[in-house]
Coordinates of C-alpha atoms in Angstrom, one line a residue:
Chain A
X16 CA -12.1 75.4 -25.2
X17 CA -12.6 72.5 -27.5
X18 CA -16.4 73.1 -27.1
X19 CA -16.5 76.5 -28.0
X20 CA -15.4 76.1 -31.2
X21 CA -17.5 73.4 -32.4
X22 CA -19.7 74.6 -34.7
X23 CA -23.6 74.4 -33.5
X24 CA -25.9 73.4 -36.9
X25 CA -27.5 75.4 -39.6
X26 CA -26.2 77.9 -41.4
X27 CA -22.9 79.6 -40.7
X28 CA -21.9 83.5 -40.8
X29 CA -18.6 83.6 -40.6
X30 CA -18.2 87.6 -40.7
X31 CA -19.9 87.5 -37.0
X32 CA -17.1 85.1 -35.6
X33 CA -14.3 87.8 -34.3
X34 CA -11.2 86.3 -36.0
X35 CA -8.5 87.5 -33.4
X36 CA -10.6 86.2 -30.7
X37 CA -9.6 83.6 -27.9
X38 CA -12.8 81.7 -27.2
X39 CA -12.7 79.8 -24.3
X40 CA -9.2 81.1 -23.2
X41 CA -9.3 84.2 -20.8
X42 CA -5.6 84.5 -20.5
X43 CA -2.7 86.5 -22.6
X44 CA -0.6 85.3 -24.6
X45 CA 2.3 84.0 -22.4
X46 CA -0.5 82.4 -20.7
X47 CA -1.0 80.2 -23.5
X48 CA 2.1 79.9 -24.9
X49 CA 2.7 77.8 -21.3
X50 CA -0.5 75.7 -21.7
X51 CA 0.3 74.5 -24.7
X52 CA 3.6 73.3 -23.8
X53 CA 1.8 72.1 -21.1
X54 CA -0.2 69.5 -23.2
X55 CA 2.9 68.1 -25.0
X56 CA 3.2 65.4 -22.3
X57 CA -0.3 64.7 -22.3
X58 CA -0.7 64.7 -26.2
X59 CA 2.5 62.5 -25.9
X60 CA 1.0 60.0 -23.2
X61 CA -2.5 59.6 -25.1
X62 CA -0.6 59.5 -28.5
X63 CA 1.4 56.7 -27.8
X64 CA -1.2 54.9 -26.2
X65 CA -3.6 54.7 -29.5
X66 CA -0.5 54.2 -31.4
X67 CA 0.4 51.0 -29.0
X68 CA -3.3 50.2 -29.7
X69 CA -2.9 50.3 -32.9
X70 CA -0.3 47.9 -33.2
X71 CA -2.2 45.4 -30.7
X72 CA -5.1 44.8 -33.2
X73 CA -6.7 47.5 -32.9
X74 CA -8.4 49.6 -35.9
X75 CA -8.9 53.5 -34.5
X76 CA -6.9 56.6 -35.7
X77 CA -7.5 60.1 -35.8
X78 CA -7.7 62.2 -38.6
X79 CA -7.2 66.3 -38.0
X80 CA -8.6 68.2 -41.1
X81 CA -6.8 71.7 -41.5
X82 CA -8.4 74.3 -43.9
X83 CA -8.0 77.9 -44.3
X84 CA -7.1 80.6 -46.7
X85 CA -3.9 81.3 -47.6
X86 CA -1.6 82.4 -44.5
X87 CA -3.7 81.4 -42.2
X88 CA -1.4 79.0 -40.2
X89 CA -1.7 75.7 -41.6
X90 CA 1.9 75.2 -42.1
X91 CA 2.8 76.9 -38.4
X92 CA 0.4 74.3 -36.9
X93 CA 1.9 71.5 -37.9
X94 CA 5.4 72.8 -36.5
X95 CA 3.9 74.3 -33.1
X96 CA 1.1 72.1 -32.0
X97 CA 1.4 68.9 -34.2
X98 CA 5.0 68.4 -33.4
X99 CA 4.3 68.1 -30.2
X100 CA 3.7 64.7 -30.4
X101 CA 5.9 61.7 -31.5
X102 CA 6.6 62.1 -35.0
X103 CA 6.7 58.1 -35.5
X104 CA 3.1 58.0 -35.1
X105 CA 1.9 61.4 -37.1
X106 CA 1.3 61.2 -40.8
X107 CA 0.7 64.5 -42.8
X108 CA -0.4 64.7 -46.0
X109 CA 0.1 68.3 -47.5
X110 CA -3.3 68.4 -50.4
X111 CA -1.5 70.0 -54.0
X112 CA -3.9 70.6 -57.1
X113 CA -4.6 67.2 -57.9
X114 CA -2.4 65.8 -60.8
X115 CA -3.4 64.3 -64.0
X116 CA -3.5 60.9 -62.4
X117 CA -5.5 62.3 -59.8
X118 CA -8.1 64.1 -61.7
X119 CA -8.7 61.1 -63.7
X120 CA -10.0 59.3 -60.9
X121 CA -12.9 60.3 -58.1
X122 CA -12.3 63.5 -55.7
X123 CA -11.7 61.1 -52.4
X124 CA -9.5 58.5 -54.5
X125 CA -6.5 60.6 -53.6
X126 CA -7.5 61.2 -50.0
X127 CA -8.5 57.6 -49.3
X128 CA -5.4 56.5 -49.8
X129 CA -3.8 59.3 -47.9
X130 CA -5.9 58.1 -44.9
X131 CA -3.5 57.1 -41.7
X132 CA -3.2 53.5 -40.4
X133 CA -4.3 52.5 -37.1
X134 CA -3.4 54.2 -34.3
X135 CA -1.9 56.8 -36.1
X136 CA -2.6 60.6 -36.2
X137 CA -3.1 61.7 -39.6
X138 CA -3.0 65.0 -40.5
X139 CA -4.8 66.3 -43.6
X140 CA -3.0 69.8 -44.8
X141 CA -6.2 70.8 -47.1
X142 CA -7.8 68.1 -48.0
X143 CA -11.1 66.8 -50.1
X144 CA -12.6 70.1 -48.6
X145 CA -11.0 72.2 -51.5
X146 CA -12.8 69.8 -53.8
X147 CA -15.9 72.2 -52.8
X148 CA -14.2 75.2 -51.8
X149 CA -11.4 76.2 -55.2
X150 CA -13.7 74.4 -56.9
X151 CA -16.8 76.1 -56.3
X152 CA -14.9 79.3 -56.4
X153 CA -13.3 79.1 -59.8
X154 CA -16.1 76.6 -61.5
X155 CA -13.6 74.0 -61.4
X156 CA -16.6 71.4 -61.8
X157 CA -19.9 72.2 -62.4
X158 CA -22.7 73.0 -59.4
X159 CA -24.6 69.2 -59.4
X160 CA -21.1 68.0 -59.3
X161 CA -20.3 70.2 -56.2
X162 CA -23.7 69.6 -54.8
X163 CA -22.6 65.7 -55.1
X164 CA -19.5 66.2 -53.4
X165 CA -20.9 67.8 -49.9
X166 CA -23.1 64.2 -50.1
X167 CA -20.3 62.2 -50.9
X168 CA -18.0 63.5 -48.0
X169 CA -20.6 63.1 -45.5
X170 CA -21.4 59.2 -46.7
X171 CA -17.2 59.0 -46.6
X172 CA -16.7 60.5 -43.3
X173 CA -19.5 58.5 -41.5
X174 CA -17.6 55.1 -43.0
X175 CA -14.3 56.1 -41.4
X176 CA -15.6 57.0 -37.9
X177 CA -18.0 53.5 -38.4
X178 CA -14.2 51.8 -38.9
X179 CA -12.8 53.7 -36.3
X180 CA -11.3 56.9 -36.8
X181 CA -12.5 60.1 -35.3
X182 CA -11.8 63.3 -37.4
X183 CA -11.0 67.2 -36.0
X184 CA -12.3 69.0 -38.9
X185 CA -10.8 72.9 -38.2
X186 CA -11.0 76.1 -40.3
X187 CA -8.4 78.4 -39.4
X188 CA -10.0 81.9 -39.7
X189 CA -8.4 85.0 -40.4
X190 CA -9.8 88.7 -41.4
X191 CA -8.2 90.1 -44.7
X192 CA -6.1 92.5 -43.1
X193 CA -4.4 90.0 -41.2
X194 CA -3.2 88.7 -44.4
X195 CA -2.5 91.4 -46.4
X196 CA 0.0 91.9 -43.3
X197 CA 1.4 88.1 -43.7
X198 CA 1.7 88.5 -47.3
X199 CA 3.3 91.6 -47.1
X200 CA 5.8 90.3 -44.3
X201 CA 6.3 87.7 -47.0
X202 CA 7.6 89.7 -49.5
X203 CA 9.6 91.8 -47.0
X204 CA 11.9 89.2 -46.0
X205 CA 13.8 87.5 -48.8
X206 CA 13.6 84.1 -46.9
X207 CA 10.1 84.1 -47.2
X208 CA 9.6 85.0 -50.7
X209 CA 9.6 81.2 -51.6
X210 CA 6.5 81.1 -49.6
X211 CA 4.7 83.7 -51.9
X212 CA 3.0 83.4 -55.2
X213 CA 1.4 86.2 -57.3
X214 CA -1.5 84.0 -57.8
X215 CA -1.7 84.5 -54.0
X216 CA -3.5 88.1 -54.6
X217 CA -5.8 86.5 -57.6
X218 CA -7.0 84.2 -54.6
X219 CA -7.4 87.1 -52.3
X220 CA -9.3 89.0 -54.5
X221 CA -12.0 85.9 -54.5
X222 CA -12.1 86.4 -50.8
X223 CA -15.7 86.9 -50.2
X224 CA -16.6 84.1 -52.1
X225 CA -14.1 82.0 -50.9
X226 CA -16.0 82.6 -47.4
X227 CA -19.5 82.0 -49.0
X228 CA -18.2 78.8 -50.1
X229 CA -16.3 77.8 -46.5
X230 CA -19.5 78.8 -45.0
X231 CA -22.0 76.5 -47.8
X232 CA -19.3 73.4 -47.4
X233 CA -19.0 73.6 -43.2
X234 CA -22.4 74.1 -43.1
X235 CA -23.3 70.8 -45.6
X236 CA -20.7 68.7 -43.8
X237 CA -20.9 69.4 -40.2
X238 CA -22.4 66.2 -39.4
X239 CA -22.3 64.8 -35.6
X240 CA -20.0 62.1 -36.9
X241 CA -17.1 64.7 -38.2
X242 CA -18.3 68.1 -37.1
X243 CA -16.7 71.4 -37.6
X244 CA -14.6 74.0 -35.6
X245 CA -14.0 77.6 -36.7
X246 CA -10.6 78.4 -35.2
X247 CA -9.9 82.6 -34.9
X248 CA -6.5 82.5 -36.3
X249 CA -5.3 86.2 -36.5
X250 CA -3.7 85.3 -33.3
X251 CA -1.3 82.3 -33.7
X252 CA -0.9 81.5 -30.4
X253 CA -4.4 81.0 -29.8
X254 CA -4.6 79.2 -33.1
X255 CA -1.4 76.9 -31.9
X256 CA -3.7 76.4 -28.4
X257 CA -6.8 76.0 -29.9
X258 CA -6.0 73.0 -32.3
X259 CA -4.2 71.7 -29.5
X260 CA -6.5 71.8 -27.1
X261 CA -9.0 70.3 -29.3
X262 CA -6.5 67.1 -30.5
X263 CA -6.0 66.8 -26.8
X264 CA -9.7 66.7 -26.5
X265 CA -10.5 64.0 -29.0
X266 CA -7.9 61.9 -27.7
X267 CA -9.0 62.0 -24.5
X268 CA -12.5 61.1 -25.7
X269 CA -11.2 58.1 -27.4
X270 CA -9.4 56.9 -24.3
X271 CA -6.9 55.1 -25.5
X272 CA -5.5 52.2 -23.1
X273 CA -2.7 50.2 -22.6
X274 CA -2.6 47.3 -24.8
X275 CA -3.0 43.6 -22.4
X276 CA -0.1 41.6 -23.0
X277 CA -0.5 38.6 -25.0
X278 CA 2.0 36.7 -23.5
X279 CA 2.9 35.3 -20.6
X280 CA 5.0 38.1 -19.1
X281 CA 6.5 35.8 -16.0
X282 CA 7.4 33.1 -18.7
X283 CA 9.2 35.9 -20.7
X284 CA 11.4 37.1 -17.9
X285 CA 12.0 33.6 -16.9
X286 CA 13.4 33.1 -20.8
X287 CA 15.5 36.5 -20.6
X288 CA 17.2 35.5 -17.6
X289 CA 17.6 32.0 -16.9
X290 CA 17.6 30.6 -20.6
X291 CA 19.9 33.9 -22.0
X292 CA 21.5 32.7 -25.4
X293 CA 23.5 34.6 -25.4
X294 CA 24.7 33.6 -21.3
Chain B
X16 CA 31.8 63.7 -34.5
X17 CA 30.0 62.6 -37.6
X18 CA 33.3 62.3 -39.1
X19 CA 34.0 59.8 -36.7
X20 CA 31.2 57.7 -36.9
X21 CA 31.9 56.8 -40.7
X22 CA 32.6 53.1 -41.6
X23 CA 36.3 53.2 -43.0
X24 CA 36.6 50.7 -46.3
X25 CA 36.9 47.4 -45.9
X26 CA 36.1 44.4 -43.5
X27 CA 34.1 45.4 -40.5
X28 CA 34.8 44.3 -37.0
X29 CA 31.9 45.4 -34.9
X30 CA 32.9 43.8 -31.8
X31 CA 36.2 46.6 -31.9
X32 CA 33.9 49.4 -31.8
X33 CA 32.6 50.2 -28.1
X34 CA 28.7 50.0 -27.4
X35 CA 28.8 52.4 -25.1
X36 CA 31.6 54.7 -26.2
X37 CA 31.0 58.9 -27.5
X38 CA 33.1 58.6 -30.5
X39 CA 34.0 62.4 -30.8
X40 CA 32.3 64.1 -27.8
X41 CA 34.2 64.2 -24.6
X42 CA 31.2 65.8 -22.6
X43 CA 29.0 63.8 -20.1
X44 CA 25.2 63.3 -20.5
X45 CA 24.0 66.9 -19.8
X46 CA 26.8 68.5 -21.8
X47 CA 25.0 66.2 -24.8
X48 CA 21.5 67.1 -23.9
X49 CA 22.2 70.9 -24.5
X50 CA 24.4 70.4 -27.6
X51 CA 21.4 68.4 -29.0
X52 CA 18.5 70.7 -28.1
X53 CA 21.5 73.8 -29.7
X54 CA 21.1 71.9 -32.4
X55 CA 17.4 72.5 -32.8
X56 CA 17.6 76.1 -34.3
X57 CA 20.4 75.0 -37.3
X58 CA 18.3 71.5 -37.9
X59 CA 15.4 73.9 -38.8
X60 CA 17.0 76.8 -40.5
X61 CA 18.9 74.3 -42.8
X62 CA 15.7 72.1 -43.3
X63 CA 13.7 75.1 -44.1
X64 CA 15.8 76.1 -46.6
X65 CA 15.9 72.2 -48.2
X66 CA 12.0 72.8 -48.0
X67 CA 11.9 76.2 -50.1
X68 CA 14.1 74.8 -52.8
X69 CA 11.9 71.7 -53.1
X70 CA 9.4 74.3 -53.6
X71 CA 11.1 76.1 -55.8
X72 CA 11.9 73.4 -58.4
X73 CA 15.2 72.1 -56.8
X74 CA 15.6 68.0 -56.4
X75 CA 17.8 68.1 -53.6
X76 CA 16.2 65.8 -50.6
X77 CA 18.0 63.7 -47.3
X78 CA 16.9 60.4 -46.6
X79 CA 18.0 59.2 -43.4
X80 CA 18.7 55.2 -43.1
X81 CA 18.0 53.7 -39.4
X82 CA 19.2 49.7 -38.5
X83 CA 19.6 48.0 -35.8
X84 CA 18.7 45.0 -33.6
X85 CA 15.6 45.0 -31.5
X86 CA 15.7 47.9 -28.8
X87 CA 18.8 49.8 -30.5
X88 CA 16.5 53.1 -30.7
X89 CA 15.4 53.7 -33.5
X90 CA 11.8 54.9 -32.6
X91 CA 13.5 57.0 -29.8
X92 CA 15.4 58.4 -32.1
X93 CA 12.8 60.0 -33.8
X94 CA 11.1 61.5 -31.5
X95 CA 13.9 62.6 -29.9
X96 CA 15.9 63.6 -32.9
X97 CA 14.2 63.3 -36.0
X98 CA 11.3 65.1 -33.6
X99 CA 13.5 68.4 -33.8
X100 CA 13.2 69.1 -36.9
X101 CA 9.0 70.6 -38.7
X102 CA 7.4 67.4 -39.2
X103 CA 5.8 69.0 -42.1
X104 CA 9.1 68.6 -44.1
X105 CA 10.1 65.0 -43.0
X106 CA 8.1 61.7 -44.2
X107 CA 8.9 59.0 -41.7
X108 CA 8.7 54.9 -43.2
X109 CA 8.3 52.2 -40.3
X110 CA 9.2 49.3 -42.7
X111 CA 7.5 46.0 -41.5
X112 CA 7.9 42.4 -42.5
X113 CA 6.8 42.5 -46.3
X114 CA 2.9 42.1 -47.4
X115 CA 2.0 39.7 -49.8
X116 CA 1.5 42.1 -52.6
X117 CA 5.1 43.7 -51.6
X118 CA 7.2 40.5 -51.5
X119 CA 5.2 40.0 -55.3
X120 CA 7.7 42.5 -56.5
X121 CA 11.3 43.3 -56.1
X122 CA 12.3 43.7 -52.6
X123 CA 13.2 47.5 -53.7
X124 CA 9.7 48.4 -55.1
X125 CA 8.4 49.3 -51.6
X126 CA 11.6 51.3 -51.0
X127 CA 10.9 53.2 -54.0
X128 CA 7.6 53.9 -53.5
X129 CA 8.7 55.4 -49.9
X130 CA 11.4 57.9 -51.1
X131 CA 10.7 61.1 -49.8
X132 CA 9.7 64.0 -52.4
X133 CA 11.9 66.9 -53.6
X134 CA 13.0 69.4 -50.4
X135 CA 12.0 66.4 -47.8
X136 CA 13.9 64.6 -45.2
X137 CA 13.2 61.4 -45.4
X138 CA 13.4 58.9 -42.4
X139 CA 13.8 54.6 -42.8
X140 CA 12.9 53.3 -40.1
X141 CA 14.4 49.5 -40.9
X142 CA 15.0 49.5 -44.7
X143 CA 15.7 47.6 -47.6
X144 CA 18.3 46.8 -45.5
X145 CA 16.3 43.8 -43.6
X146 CA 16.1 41.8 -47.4
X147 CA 20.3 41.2 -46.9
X148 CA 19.9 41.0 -43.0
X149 CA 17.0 39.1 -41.9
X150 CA 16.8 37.8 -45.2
X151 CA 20.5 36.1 -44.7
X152 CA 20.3 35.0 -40.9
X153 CA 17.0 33.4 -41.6
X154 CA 17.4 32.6 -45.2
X155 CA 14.7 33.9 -46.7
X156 CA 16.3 33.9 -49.9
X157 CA 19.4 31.4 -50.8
X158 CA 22.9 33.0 -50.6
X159 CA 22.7 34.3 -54.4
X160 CA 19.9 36.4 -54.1
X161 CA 21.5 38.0 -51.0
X162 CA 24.7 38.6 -53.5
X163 CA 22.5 40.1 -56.0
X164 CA 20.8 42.7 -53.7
X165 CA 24.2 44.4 -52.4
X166 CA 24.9 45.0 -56.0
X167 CA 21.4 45.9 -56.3
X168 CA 21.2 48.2 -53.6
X169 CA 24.4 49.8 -54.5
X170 CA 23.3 50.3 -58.0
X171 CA 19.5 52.0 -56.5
X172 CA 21.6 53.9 -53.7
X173 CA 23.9 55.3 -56.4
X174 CA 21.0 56.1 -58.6
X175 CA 19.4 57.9 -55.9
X176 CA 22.4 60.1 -55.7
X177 CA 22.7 61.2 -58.6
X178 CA 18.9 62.9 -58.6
X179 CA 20.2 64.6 -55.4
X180 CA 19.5 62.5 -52.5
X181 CA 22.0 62.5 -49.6
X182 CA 22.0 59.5 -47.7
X183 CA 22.8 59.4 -44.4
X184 CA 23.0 55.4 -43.4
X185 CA 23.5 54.1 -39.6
X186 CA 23.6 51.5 -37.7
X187 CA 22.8 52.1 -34.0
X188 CA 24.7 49.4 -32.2
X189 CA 24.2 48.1 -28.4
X190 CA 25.6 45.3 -27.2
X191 CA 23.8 42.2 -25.6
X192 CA 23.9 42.7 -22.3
X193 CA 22.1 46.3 -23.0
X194 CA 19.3 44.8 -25.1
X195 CA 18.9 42.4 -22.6
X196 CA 18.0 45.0 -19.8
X197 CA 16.2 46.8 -22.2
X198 CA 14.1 44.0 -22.9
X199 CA 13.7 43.5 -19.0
X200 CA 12.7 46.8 -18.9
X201 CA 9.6 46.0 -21.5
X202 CA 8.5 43.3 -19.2
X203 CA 8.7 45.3 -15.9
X204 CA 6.6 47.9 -17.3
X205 CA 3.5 47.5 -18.3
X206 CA 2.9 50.5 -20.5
X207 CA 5.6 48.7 -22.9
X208 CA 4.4 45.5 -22.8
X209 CA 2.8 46.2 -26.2
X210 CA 6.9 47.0 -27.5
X211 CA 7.5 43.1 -26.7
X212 CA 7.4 40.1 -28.7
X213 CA 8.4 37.0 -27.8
X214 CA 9.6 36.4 -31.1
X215 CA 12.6 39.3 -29.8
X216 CA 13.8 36.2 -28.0
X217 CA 14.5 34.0 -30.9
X218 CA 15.7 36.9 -33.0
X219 CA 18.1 37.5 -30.1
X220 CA 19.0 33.8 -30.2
X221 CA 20.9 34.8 -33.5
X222 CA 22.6 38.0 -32.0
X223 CA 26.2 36.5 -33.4
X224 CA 24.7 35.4 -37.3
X225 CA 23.1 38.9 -37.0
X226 CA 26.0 40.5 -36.1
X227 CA 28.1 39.1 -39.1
X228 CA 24.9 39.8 -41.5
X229 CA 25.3 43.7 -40.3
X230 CA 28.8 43.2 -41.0
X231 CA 28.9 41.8 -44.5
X232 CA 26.2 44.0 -45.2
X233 CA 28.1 47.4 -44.0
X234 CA 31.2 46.0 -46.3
X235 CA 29.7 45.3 -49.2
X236 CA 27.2 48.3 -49.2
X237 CA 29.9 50.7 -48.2
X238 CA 30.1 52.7 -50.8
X239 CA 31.3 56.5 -51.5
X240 CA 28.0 57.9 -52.4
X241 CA 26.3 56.3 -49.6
X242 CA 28.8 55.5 -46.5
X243 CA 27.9 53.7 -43.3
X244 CA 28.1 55.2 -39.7
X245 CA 27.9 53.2 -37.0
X246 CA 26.4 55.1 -33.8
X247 CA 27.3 53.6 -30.5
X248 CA 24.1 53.2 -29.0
X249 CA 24.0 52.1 -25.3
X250 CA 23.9 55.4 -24.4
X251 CA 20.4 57.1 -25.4
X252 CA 21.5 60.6 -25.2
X253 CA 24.9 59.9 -27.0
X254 CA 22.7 58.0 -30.0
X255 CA 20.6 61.2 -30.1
X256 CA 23.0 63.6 -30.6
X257 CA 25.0 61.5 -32.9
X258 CA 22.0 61.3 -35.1
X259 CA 21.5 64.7 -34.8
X260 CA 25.2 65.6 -35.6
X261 CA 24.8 63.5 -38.5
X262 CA 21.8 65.1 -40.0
X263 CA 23.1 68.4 -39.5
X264 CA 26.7 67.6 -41.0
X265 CA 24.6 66.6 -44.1
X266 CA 22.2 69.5 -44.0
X267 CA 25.5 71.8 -44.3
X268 CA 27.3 69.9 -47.1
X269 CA 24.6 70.2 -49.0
X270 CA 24.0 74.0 -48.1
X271 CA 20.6 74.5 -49.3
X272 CA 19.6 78.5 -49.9
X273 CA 16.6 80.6 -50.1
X274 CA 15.1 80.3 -53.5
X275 CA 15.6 84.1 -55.3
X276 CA 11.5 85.2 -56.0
X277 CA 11.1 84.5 -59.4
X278 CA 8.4 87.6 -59.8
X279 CA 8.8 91.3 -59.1
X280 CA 8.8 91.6 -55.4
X281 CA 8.1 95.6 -55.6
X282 CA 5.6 95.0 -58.1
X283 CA 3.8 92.2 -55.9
X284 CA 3.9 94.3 -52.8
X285 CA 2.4 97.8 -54.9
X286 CA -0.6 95.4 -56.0
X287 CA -0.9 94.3 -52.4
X288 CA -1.1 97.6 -51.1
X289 CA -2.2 99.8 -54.0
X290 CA -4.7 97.9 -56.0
X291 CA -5.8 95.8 -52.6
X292 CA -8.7 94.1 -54.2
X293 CA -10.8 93.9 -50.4
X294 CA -10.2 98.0 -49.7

């Protein structure tokens, strides 16, 4: 599955991928509902693996990149397929508009530091990608300035996977209607109202060239070091599968094993039992 | 049961409570295992709704405090507990020994930089707890200092408070003999060799100085806004649903509810349908 939504280079039409698709997937919904849950002791295994890595010296991570217009899932990823795995070894960093402080300093200041340790799975919720996306869209820095950008996040990317960290970069894609329907389920139901903002239909109403700009950024960034996946999304349990599938892939591409011990094991049990302390 | 796992006032003797006792549950493993996972569905309604006030301008957050010798479970804990809840709403701290730059500062400047944000739970794994524990058995800093920070800590923890932070502070407590096989258990296997130190050995060298630091330390930081629990921890699935209970005995004190809509819900949903921008 994980190969069918990789991106393939040049230009991207986003209009002719089918957003309630299930590529790779031929079965219903039940059907992946139970392969998911299936890769939670999988995800689980390789997880902690990179995480004991991590704390045995070594320097990789992985980095999972969510973007997408507004309802398109990012939030009921992270609950459905990114919890999943041990929550003592996932960092998420939900992406704001940037503060004063933050747009005093460079675009990737605030994301470098959000970047997770080793052997830890970060998870970027937006991300330096709306630094060419909003701010393309509403002119919230001037063309050069966004033509810099797509440069400057491919010379960033290419250092982190040098040092060690492999990124999942993932736009969730969903058709208009679909989210007139989650917006309007949004209002309907009091205890999702917090989730709603007016500017939500100002946004909306950019929609096509919110896509012209998704489609200009993936198709300036999708380098082989971090390349792209378009993710249909209208369907969340496809969506859930997909990104699943796809961390499960990655992580099984890194490999991960168990650490060596650095110690003389023999000599520690010897210790533990025959010298006890605490005898 | 959480009622039962609060520290009373004064001296604390925690040889009298039971490693392996279920203060307040009468049930046997699998009757704990299904109480926990029943408490899945509150744990999330009640975070949710923590989450949307956040959002919604509230200052209310939870901040979970974990101690405890080597192998007590914390890191199980969280994935087993903590792990119920959407990781997109809880930031999770693994304190370490202090860096260079942090041991620069006050011993509660990193703690302060790690408080979780408004609507969070927030999870300590060790704490500025460690600066009177470790700090004492292995003095680290001479006896006044160690003075100075329960008054300190008391004075943050209060602080804290009153900006609407719950606390929830707990010491999961095993006995020897159980660290001991849980150590053994390291060794045997090894996928966990990368868990073991032989340092653990020394550290559990000092099991009885520890002891008495937890001790002093629960006493003198004992405090109304802020109580101590201590969780009986020899059992795994008794520690997990103790934790839970806890968590979800705070999440109902503090009864968090759905932000109103600050805008014109019929108003929002007749642009959204009416004026639809991408008809």
């Amino acid at each position: 599955m994980a190969a069918s939504l990789r991106v393939p280079a040049g230009p991207v039409d986003l209009a002719s991928i089918t957003t309630d698709a299930t590529p790779g997937f031929t079965g219903a919904k039940k059907d992946g509902e139970v392969v998911l849950l299936g890769m939670g002791d999988p995800l689980a295994d390789l997880q902690e693996r990179l995480f004991a890595e991590g704390r045995s010296g070594g320097s990789r991570n992985l980095l999972l990149v969510l973007q997408g217009m507004d309802t398109s899932g990012k939030g009921g990823t992270l609950r459905s397929t990114v919890g999943l795995m041990d929550p003592q070894g996932v960092r998420i960093t939900s992406f704001k508009a940037p503060t004063e402080e933050e747009r005093a300093h460079d675009f990737l200041w605030r994301i470098a530091k959000a970047l997770p340790e080793a052997g830890y799975v970060g998870v970027f919720d937006r991300s330096h990608y709306e630094d060419v996306l909003i701010a393309r869209v509403r002119s919230l820095a001037p063309p050069e300035e966004i033509e810099r950008r797509y440069d400057a996040i491919n010379a960033f990317e290419a250092d982190l996977v040098e040092g060690g960290t492999t990124i999942v970069k993932c736009m969730l894609h969903i058709s208009p209607a679909e989210q007139k329907e989650r917006l309007l389920a949004r209002l309907n139901h009091p205890n999702k109202h917090w989730k709603y903002n007016p500017g939500d239909i100002d946004e909306r109403s950019q929609w096509p060239v919110y896509q012209e700009a998704y489609e200009l950024a993936i198709e300036r960034t999708n380098t082989g070091a971090a390349p792209w996946h378009v993710v249909p999304a209208d369907r969340k349990w496809y969506r859930n599968l997909a990104i699943g599938s796809l961390l499960l892939a990655a992580l099984e591409d890194m490999g991960p094993q168990w650490p060596k011990a650095d110690f003389d094991v023999a000599e520690e049990k010897r210790r533990l039992t025959e010298e006890d302390p605490l005898r």
